[in-house]
Amino acid sequence: DAGVTQSPTHLIKTRGQHVTLRCSPISGHKSVSWYQQVLGQGPQFIFQYYEKEERGRGNFPDRFSARQFPNYSSELNVNALLLGDSALYLCASSFDPGETQYFGPGTRLLVL
Amino acid sequence: GQQLNQSPQSMFIQEGEDVSMNCTSSSIFNTWLWYKQDPGEGPVLLIALYKAGELTSNGRLTAQFGITRKDSFLNISASIPSDVGIYFCAGQLISGTYKYIFGTGTRLKVLA
């Protein structure tokens, strides 16, 4: 079975631009969580979605938004990019919000 | 952002040696996970712990869920060069969001 997939793998943007990151969960998993990992730190929770509804939000500004589609895939959107948004963005899927999470390879975003 | 205290921060060991690392928090968790992350990739799940006091093994890896539910440790026996990487603990809060809080990471380097 395929694991969690994310696209694109790498992305370069400039300040003020908008970005959309995509995630496809493991087949059968209905919950998707997004994390931001800055170099040298552990992942920081951004959002959790389950059955297309937001179930949790981390301490991130409103420039960050996400949604989950009927096929349980998800998008993370970041508006008005700042240099500090440069990071590895990780998607994790689980059968439901309380279950063990499995991570994708991440999307590395560089904001210039 | 919130992160768990993980120690040691980094360690150099000789091939064949045993390794211990731990994670502590002031919060109570209902699940502890241990991940390994290689450069540029997403974290890979090593061990999941679901009950206080639980001791679980996965090959040369052994992890325990602390009795107080505020800590966990990971042991690696007879280390080999491919054990090199960053190890993260993650605790799931007992709250409605089910979000995971990650540790600061332990960078392991194995000398052949």
PDB file of C-alpha atoms in Angstrom:
ATOM      1  CA  ASP A   1       0.000   0.000   0.000  1.00  0.00           C
ATOM      2  CA  ALA A   2       1.149   3.514  -0.755  1.00  0.00           C
ATOM      3  CA  GLY A   3       2.091   5.683   2.162  1.00  0.00           C
ATOM      4  CA  VAL A   4       1.243   9.335   2.650  1.00  0.00           C
ATOM      5  CA  THR A   5       2.105  11.333  -0.458  1.00  0.00           C
ATOM      6  CA  GLN A   6       2.755  15.053  -0.657  1.00  0.00           C
ATOM      7  CA  SER A   7       3.240  17.460  -3.533  1.00  0.00           C
ATOM      8  CA  PRO A   8       5.242  19.306  -4.566  1.00  0.00           C
ATOM      9  CA  THR A   9       8.456  18.033  -2.992  1.00  0.00           C
ATOM     10  CA  HIS A  10      10.164  21.407  -3.192  1.00  0.00           C
ATOM     11  CA  LEU A  11       8.910  24.929  -3.756  1.00  0.00           C
ATOM     12  CA  ILE A  12      10.505  28.359  -3.991  1.00  0.00           C
ATOM     13  CA  LYS A  13       8.357  31.451  -3.508  1.00  0.00           C
ATOM     14  CA  THR A  14       8.920  35.120  -2.836  1.00  0.00           C
ATOM     15  CA  ARG A  15       7.591  37.184   0.042  1.00  0.00           C
ATOM     16  CA  GLY A  16       3.935  38.118  -0.281  1.00  0.00           C
ATOM     17  CA  GLN A  17       3.056  35.221  -2.566  1.00  0.00           C
ATOM     18  CA  HIS A  18       0.582  32.468  -1.850  1.00  0.00           C
ATOM     19  CA  VAL A  19       1.274  28.716  -1.754  1.00  0.00           C
ATOM     20  CA  THR A  20      -0.849  25.569  -1.818  1.00  0.00           C
ATOM     21  CA  LEU A  21       0.515  22.263  -0.580  1.00  0.00           C
ATOM     22  CA  ARG A  22      -1.223  18.943  -1.156  1.00  0.00           C
ATOM     23  CA  CYS A  23      -1.453  15.695   0.762  1.00  0.00           C
ATOM     24  CA  SER A  24      -2.977  12.306   0.043  1.00  0.00           C
ATOM     25  CA  PRO A  25      -3.430  10.080   3.106  1.00  0.00           C
ATOM     26  CA  ILE A  26      -2.872   6.369   3.409  1.00  0.00           C
ATOM     27  CA  SER A  27      -5.800   4.474   1.923  1.00  0.00           C
ATOM     28  CA  GLY A  28      -8.487   4.054   4.571  1.00  0.00           C
ATOM     29  CA  HIS A  29      -7.234   6.903   6.744  1.00  0.00           C
ATOM     30  CA  LYS A  30      -9.770   9.640   7.311  1.00  0.00           C
ATOM     31  CA  SER A  31      -7.747  12.108   9.390  1.00  0.00           C
ATOM     32  CA  VAL A  32      -4.996  14.403   8.129  1.00  0.00           C
ATOM     33  CA  SER A  33      -2.767  16.643  10.206  1.00  0.00           C
ATOM     34  CA  TRP A  34      -0.351  19.320   9.037  1.00  0.00           C
ATOM     35  CA  TYR A  35       2.922  20.229  10.744  1.00  0.00           C
ATOM     36  CA  GLN A  36       5.605  22.837  10.134  1.00  0.00           C
ATOM     37  CA  GLN A  37       9.195  21.844  10.822  1.00  0.00           C
ATOM     38  CA  VAL A  38      11.777  24.589  10.918  1.00  0.00           C
ATOM     39  CA  LEU A  39      15.396  23.493  10.507  1.00  0.00           C
ATOM     40  CA  GLY A  40      16.789  22.076  13.731  1.00  0.00           C
ATOM     41  CA  GLN A  41      13.435  21.774  15.514  1.00  0.00           C
ATOM     42  CA  GLY A  42      10.705  19.220  15.935  1.00  0.00           C
ATOM     43  CA  PRO A  43       7.464  19.433  13.934  1.00  0.00           C
ATOM     44  CA  GLN A  44       4.913  22.014  15.125  1.00  0.00           C
ATOM     45  CA  PHE A  45       1.203  21.218  14.830  1.00  0.00           C
ATOM     46  CA  ILE A  46      -0.741  23.451  12.436  1.00  0.00           C
ATOM     47  CA  PHE A  47      -4.085  21.755  11.720  1.00  0.00           C
ATOM     48  CA  GLN A  48      -5.971  18.501  12.061  1.00  0.00           C
ATOM     49  CA  TYR A  49      -8.890  17.517   9.833  1.00  0.00           C
ATOM     50  CA  TYR A  50     -11.256  14.594  10.149  1.00  0.00           C
ATOM     51  CA  GLU A  51     -14.185  13.821   7.890  1.00  0.00           C
ATOM     52  CA  LYS A  52     -13.677  17.186   6.160  1.00  0.00           C
ATOM     53  CA  GLU A  53     -14.015  19.158   9.376  1.00  0.00           C
ATOM     54  CA  GLU A  54     -11.297  21.012  11.280  1.00  0.00           C
ATOM     55  CA  ARG A  55     -10.686  19.221  14.572  1.00  0.00           C
ATOM     56  CA  GLY A  56      -7.721  21.175  15.842  1.00  0.00           C
ATOM     57  CA  ARG A  57      -5.638  24.246  15.138  1.00  0.00           C
ATOM     58  CA  GLY A  58      -2.179  25.125  16.395  1.00  0.00           C
ATOM     59  CA  ASN A  59      -0.790  28.534  17.217  1.00  0.00           C
ATOM     60  CA  PHE A  60      -0.405  29.800  13.663  1.00  0.00           C
ATOM     61  CA  PRO A  61      -1.695  33.063  12.116  1.00  0.00           C
ATOM     62  CA  ASP A  62      -4.801  33.269   9.968  1.00  0.00           C
ATOM     63  CA  ARG A  63      -2.577  33.345   6.882  1.00  0.00           C
ATOM     64  CA  PHE A  64      -2.540  29.565   7.272  1.00  0.00           C
ATOM     65  CA  SER A  65      -5.656  27.697   6.211  1.00  0.00           C
ATOM     66  CA  ALA A  66      -6.490  24.169   5.150  1.00  0.00           C
ATOM     67  CA  ARG A  67      -9.286  21.978   3.956  1.00  0.00           C
ATOM     68  CA  GLN A  68     -10.053  18.304   3.468  1.00  0.00           C
ATOM     69  CA  PHE A  69     -11.833  16.881   0.468  1.00  0.00           C
ATOM     70  CA  PRO A  70     -14.404  14.048   0.241  1.00  0.00           C
ATOM     71  CA  ASN A  71     -11.628  11.615  -0.760  1.00  0.00           C
ATOM     72  CA  TYR A  72      -9.816  12.629   2.493  1.00  0.00           C
ATOM     73  CA  SER A  73      -6.957  14.354   0.659  1.00  0.00           C
ATOM     74  CA  SER A  74      -6.051  17.766   2.005  1.00  0.00           C
ATOM     75  CA  GLU A  75      -4.609  21.128   1.042  1.00  0.00           C
ATOM     76  CA  LEU A  76      -2.656  23.568   3.164  1.00  0.00           C
ATOM     77  CA  ASN A  77      -2.725  27.175   2.005  1.00  0.00           C
ATOM     78  CA  VAL A  78      -0.439  29.934   3.178  1.00  0.00           C
ATOM     79  CA  ASN A  79      -1.082  33.537   2.128  1.00  0.00           C
ATOM     80  CA  ALA A  80       1.208  36.575   2.207  1.00  0.00           C
ATOM     81  CA  LEU A  81       4.324  34.457   2.646  1.00  0.00           C
ATOM     82  CA  LEU A  82       7.035  35.643   5.013  1.00  0.00           C
ATOM     83  CA  LEU A  83      10.686  34.648   5.110  1.00  0.00           C
ATOM     84  CA  GLY A  84       9.970  32.835   8.374  1.00  0.00           C
ATOM     85  CA  ASP A  85       7.535  30.513   6.602  1.00  0.00           C
ATOM     86  CA  SER A  86      10.497  28.712   5.056  1.00  0.00           C
ATOM     87  CA  ALA A  87      10.308  25.191   6.458  1.00  0.00           C
ATOM     88  CA  LEU A  88       9.527  21.558   5.789  1.00  0.00           C
ATOM     89  CA  TYR A  89       5.746  21.112   5.776  1.00  0.00           C
ATOM     90  CA  LEU A  90       4.701  17.652   6.850  1.00  0.00           C
ATOM     91  CA  CYS A  91       1.405  15.891   6.416  1.00  0.00           C
ATOM     92  CA  ALA A  92       0.448  12.973   8.644  1.00  0.00           C
ATOM     93  CA  SER A  93      -2.519  10.663   8.263  1.00  0.00           C
ATOM     94  CA  SER A  94      -4.309   8.402  10.708  1.00  0.00           C
ATOM     95  CA  PHE A  95      -7.433   6.268  10.682  1.00  0.00           C
ATOM     96  CA  ASP A  96      -9.079   8.715  13.060  1.00  0.00           C
ATOM     97  CA  PRO A  97      -7.826  11.689  15.135  1.00  0.00           C
ATOM     98  CA  GLY A  98      -6.867   9.578  18.142  1.00  0.00           C
ATOM     99  CA  GLU A  99      -4.856   6.972  16.246  1.00  0.00           C
ATOM    100  CA  THR A 100      -1.151   6.763  15.457  1.00  0.00           C
ATOM    101  CA  GLN A 101      -0.022   9.229  12.788  1.00  0.00           C
ATOM    102  CA  TYR A 102       2.105   8.310   9.776  1.00  0.00           C
ATOM    103  CA  PHE A 103       4.040  11.023   8.002  1.00  0.00           C
ATOM    104  CA  GLY A 104       4.647  11.821   4.369  1.00  0.00           C
ATOM    105  CA  PRO A 105       8.028  12.922   2.980  1.00  0.00           C
ATOM    106  CA  GLY A 106       7.157  16.601   3.316  1.00  0.00           C
ATOM    107  CA  THR A 107       7.243  19.666   1.080  1.00  0.00           C
ATOM    108  CA  ARG A 108      10.251  21.889   1.506  1.00  0.00           C
ATOM    109  CA  LEU A 109       9.247  25.535   1.079  1.00  0.00           C
ATOM    110  CA  LEU A 110      11.799  28.272   0.624  1.00  0.00           C
ATOM    111  CA  VAL A 111      10.614  31.874   0.767  1.00  0.00           C
ATOM    112  CA  LEU A 112      12.994  34.441  -0.684  1.00  0.00           C
TER     113      LEU A 112
ATOM    114  CA  GLY B   1       5.780  26.749  19.810  1.00  0.00           C
ATOM    115  CA  GLN B   2       5.331  24.098  22.483  1.00  0.00           C
ATOM    116  CA  GLN B   3       7.936  21.309  22.469  1.00  0.00           C
ATOM    117  CA  LEU B   4       8.779  18.488  24.851  1.00  0.00           C
ATOM    118  CA  ASN B   5      12.133  18.318  26.624  1.00  0.00           C
ATOM    119  CA  GLN B   6      14.200  15.619  24.963  1.00  0.00           C
ATOM    120  CA  SER B   7      17.668  14.561  26.047  1.00  0.00           C
ATOM    121  CA  PRO B   8      20.384  14.238  25.169  1.00  0.00           C
ATOM    122  CA  GLN B   9      20.336  16.815  22.404  1.00  0.00           C
ATOM    123  CA  SER B  10      23.000  14.908  20.488  1.00  0.00           C
ATOM    124  CA  MET B  11      25.329  12.010  21.043  1.00  0.00           C
ATOM    125  CA  PHE B  12      28.250  10.274  19.407  1.00  0.00           C
ATOM    126  CA  ILE B  13      28.553   6.577  20.132  1.00  0.00           C
ATOM    127  CA  GLN B  14      30.658   3.662  18.942  1.00  0.00           C
ATOM    128  CA  GLU B  15      29.075   0.987  16.781  1.00  0.00           C
ATOM    129  CA  GLY B  16      27.779  -1.811  18.997  1.00  0.00           C
ATOM    130  CA  GLU B  17      27.044   0.405  21.977  1.00  0.00           C
ATOM    131  CA  ASP B  18      23.617   0.819  23.540  1.00  0.00           C
ATOM    132  CA  VAL B  19      21.852   4.184  23.415  1.00  0.00           C
ATOM    133  CA  SER B  20      19.267   5.729  25.731  1.00  0.00           C
ATOM    134  CA  MET B  21      17.255   8.888  25.227  1.00  0.00           C
ATOM    135  CA  ASN B  22      14.244  10.284  27.021  1.00  0.00           C
ATOM    136  CA  CYS B  23      11.455  12.761  26.776  1.00  0.00           C
ATOM    137  CA  THR B  24       9.808  14.649  29.635  1.00  0.00           C
ATOM    138  CA  SER B  25       6.887  17.006  29.954  1.00  0.00           C
ATOM    139  CA  SER B  26       4.839  18.841  32.537  1.00  0.00           C
ATOM    140  CA  SER B  27       1.679  17.662  30.752  1.00  0.00           C
ATOM    141  CA  ILE B  28       0.005  14.264  30.878  1.00  0.00           C
ATOM    142  CA  PHE B  29      -0.223  12.329  27.627  1.00  0.00           C
ATOM    143  CA  ASN B  30      -2.363   9.397  26.599  1.00  0.00           C
ATOM    144  CA  THR B  31      -0.063   8.231  23.780  1.00  0.00           C
ATOM    145  CA  TRP B  32       3.666   8.399  23.196  1.00  0.00           C
ATOM    146  CA  LEU B  33       5.223   7.878  19.775  1.00  0.00           C
ATOM    147  CA  TRP B  34       8.866   7.628  18.782  1.00  0.00           C
ATOM    148  CA  TYR B  35       9.988   8.622  15.273  1.00  0.00           C
ATOM    149  CA  LYS B  36      13.277   8.631  13.366  1.00  0.00           C
ATOM    150  CA  GLN B  37      13.923  11.282  10.751  1.00  0.00           C
ATOM    151  CA  ASP B  38      16.646  11.240   8.125  1.00  0.00           C
ATOM    152  CA  PRO B  39      17.761  14.499   6.474  1.00  0.00           C
ATOM    153  CA  GLY B  40      15.198  15.896   4.027  1.00  0.00           C
ATOM    154  CA  GLU B  41      12.627  13.208   4.773  1.00  0.00           C
ATOM    155  CA  GLY B  42       9.532  12.853   6.886  1.00  0.00           C
ATOM    156  CA  PRO B  43       9.605  11.165  10.305  1.00  0.00           C
ATOM    157  CA  VAL B  44       9.236   7.378  10.266  1.00  0.00           C
ATOM    158  CA  LEU B  45       7.319   5.748  13.106  1.00  0.00           C
ATOM    159  CA  LEU B  46       9.410   3.423  15.265  1.00  0.00           C
ATOM    160  CA  ILE B  47       7.280   2.581  18.292  1.00  0.00           C
ATOM    161  CA  ALA B  48       3.836   3.549  19.615  1.00  0.00           C
ATOM    162  CA  LEU B  49       2.911   3.385  23.324  1.00  0.00           C
ATOM    163  CA  TYR B  50      -0.679   3.590  24.546  1.00  0.00           C
ATOM    164  CA  LYS B  51      -0.722   2.738  28.282  1.00  0.00           C
ATOM    165  CA  ALA B  52       1.167   4.024  31.292  1.00  0.00           C
ATOM    166  CA  GLY B  53       3.930   1.571  32.180  1.00  0.00           C
ATOM    167  CA  GLU B  54       3.823  -0.109  28.766  1.00  0.00           C
ATOM    168  CA  LEU B  55       7.151  -1.492  27.549  1.00  0.00           C
ATOM    169  CA  THR B  56       7.310  -2.206  23.814  1.00  0.00           C
ATOM    170  CA  SER B  57      10.086  -3.514  21.580  1.00  0.00           C
ATOM    171  CA  ASN B  58      10.683  -3.303  17.857  1.00  0.00           C
ATOM    172  CA  GLY B  59      13.820  -5.249  16.991  1.00  0.00           C
ATOM    173  CA  ARG B  60      16.737  -3.564  18.698  1.00  0.00           C
ATOM    174  CA  LEU B  61      14.519  -0.710  19.899  1.00  0.00           C
ATOM    175  CA  THR B  62      12.699  -0.675  23.224  1.00  0.00           C
ATOM    176  CA  ALA B  63      10.506   2.135  24.515  1.00  0.00           C
ATOM    177  CA  GLN B  64       8.528   2.681  27.698  1.00  0.00           C
ATOM    178  CA  PHE B  65       5.556   4.854  28.603  1.00  0.00           C
ATOM    179  CA  GLY B  66       6.305   6.415  31.985  1.00  0.00           C
ATOM    180  CA  ILE B  67       4.080   5.603  34.955  1.00  0.00           C
ATOM    181  CA  THR B  68       3.342   9.283  35.560  1.00  0.00           C
ATOM    182  CA  ARG B  69       2.299   9.612  31.868  1.00  0.00           C
ATOM    183  CA  LYS B  70       4.626  12.612  31.648  1.00  0.00           C
ATOM    184  CA  ASP B  71       7.685  10.879  30.240  1.00  0.00           C
ATOM    185  CA  SER B  72       8.970   8.189  27.926  1.00  0.00           C
ATOM    186  CA  PHE B  73      12.315   6.679  27.011  1.00  0.00           C
ATOM    187  CA  LEU B  74      13.785   4.935  23.989  1.00  0.00           C
ATOM    188  CA  ASN B  75      16.676   2.465  24.059  1.00  0.00           C
ATOM    189  CA  ILE B  76      18.617   1.254  21.042  1.00  0.00           C
ATOM    190  CA  SER B  77      20.755  -1.814  21.618  1.00  0.00           C
ATOM    191  CA  ALA B  78      23.891  -2.741  19.693  1.00  0.00           C
ATOM    192  CA  SER B  79      23.835   0.387  17.522  1.00  0.00           C
ATOM    193  CA  ILE B  80      24.800   0.164  13.849  1.00  0.00           C
ATOM    194  CA  PRO B  81      25.780   2.915  11.387  1.00  0.00           C
ATOM    195  CA  SER B  82      22.277   3.117   9.854  1.00  0.00           C
ATOM    196  CA  ASP B  83      20.917   4.193  13.262  1.00  0.00           C
ATOM    197  CA  VAL B  84      22.309   7.643  12.467  1.00  0.00           C
ATOM    198  CA  GLY B  85      19.564  10.257  12.338  1.00  0.00           C
ATOM    199  CA  ILE B  86      17.359  12.416  14.497  1.00  0.00           C
ATOM    200  CA  TYR B  87      14.989  10.749  16.928  1.00  0.00           C
ATOM    201  CA  PHE B  88      11.828  12.531  18.019  1.00  0.00           C
ATOM    202  CA  CYS B  89       9.349  11.706  20.716  1.00  0.00           C
ATOM    203  CA  ALA B  90       5.757  12.869  20.354  1.00  0.00           C
ATOM    204  CA  GLY B  91       3.073  12.930  23.008  1.00  0.00           C
ATOM    205  CA  GLN B  92      -0.644  13.125  22.376  1.00  0.00           C
ATOM    206  CA  LEU B  93      -2.480  15.463  24.724  1.00  0.00           C
ATOM    207  CA  ILE B  94      -5.572  14.337  26.550  1.00  0.00           C
ATOM    208  CA  SER B  95      -7.805  16.933  24.986  1.00  0.00           C
ATOM    209  CA  GLY B  96     -10.351  17.274  22.245  1.00  0.00           C
ATOM    210  CA  THR B  97      -7.858  18.095  19.540  1.00  0.00           C
ATOM    211  CA  TYR B  98      -5.761  14.906  19.784  1.00  0.00           C
ATOM    212  CA  LYS B  99      -2.763  16.904  18.594  1.00  0.00           C
ATOM    213  CA  TYR B 100       0.758  15.623  19.066  1.00  0.00           C
ATOM    214  CA  ILE B 101       3.489  17.679  20.723  1.00  0.00           C
ATOM    215  CA  PHE B 102       6.970  16.826  19.516  1.00  0.00           C
ATOM    216  CA  GLY B 103      10.245  16.780  21.376  1.00  0.00           C
ATOM    217  CA  THR B 104      13.271  18.839  20.479  1.00  0.00           C
ATOM    218  CA  GLY B 105      15.004  15.790  18.960  1.00  0.00           C
ATOM    219  CA  THR B 106      18.089  13.704  19.717  1.00  0.00           C
ATOM    220  CA  ARG B 107      20.712  13.677  16.982  1.00  0.00           C
ATOM    221  CA  LEU B 108      22.513  10.338  16.970  1.00  0.00           C
ATOM    222  CA  LYS B 109      25.849   9.766  15.279  1.00  0.00           C
ATOM    223  CA  VAL B 110      27.392   6.306  15.228  1.00  0.00           C
ATOM    224  CA  LEU B 111      31.116   5.889  14.774  1.00  0.00           C
ATOM    225  CA  ALA B 112      32.059   2.705  12.949  1.00  0.00           C
TER     226      ALA B 112
END
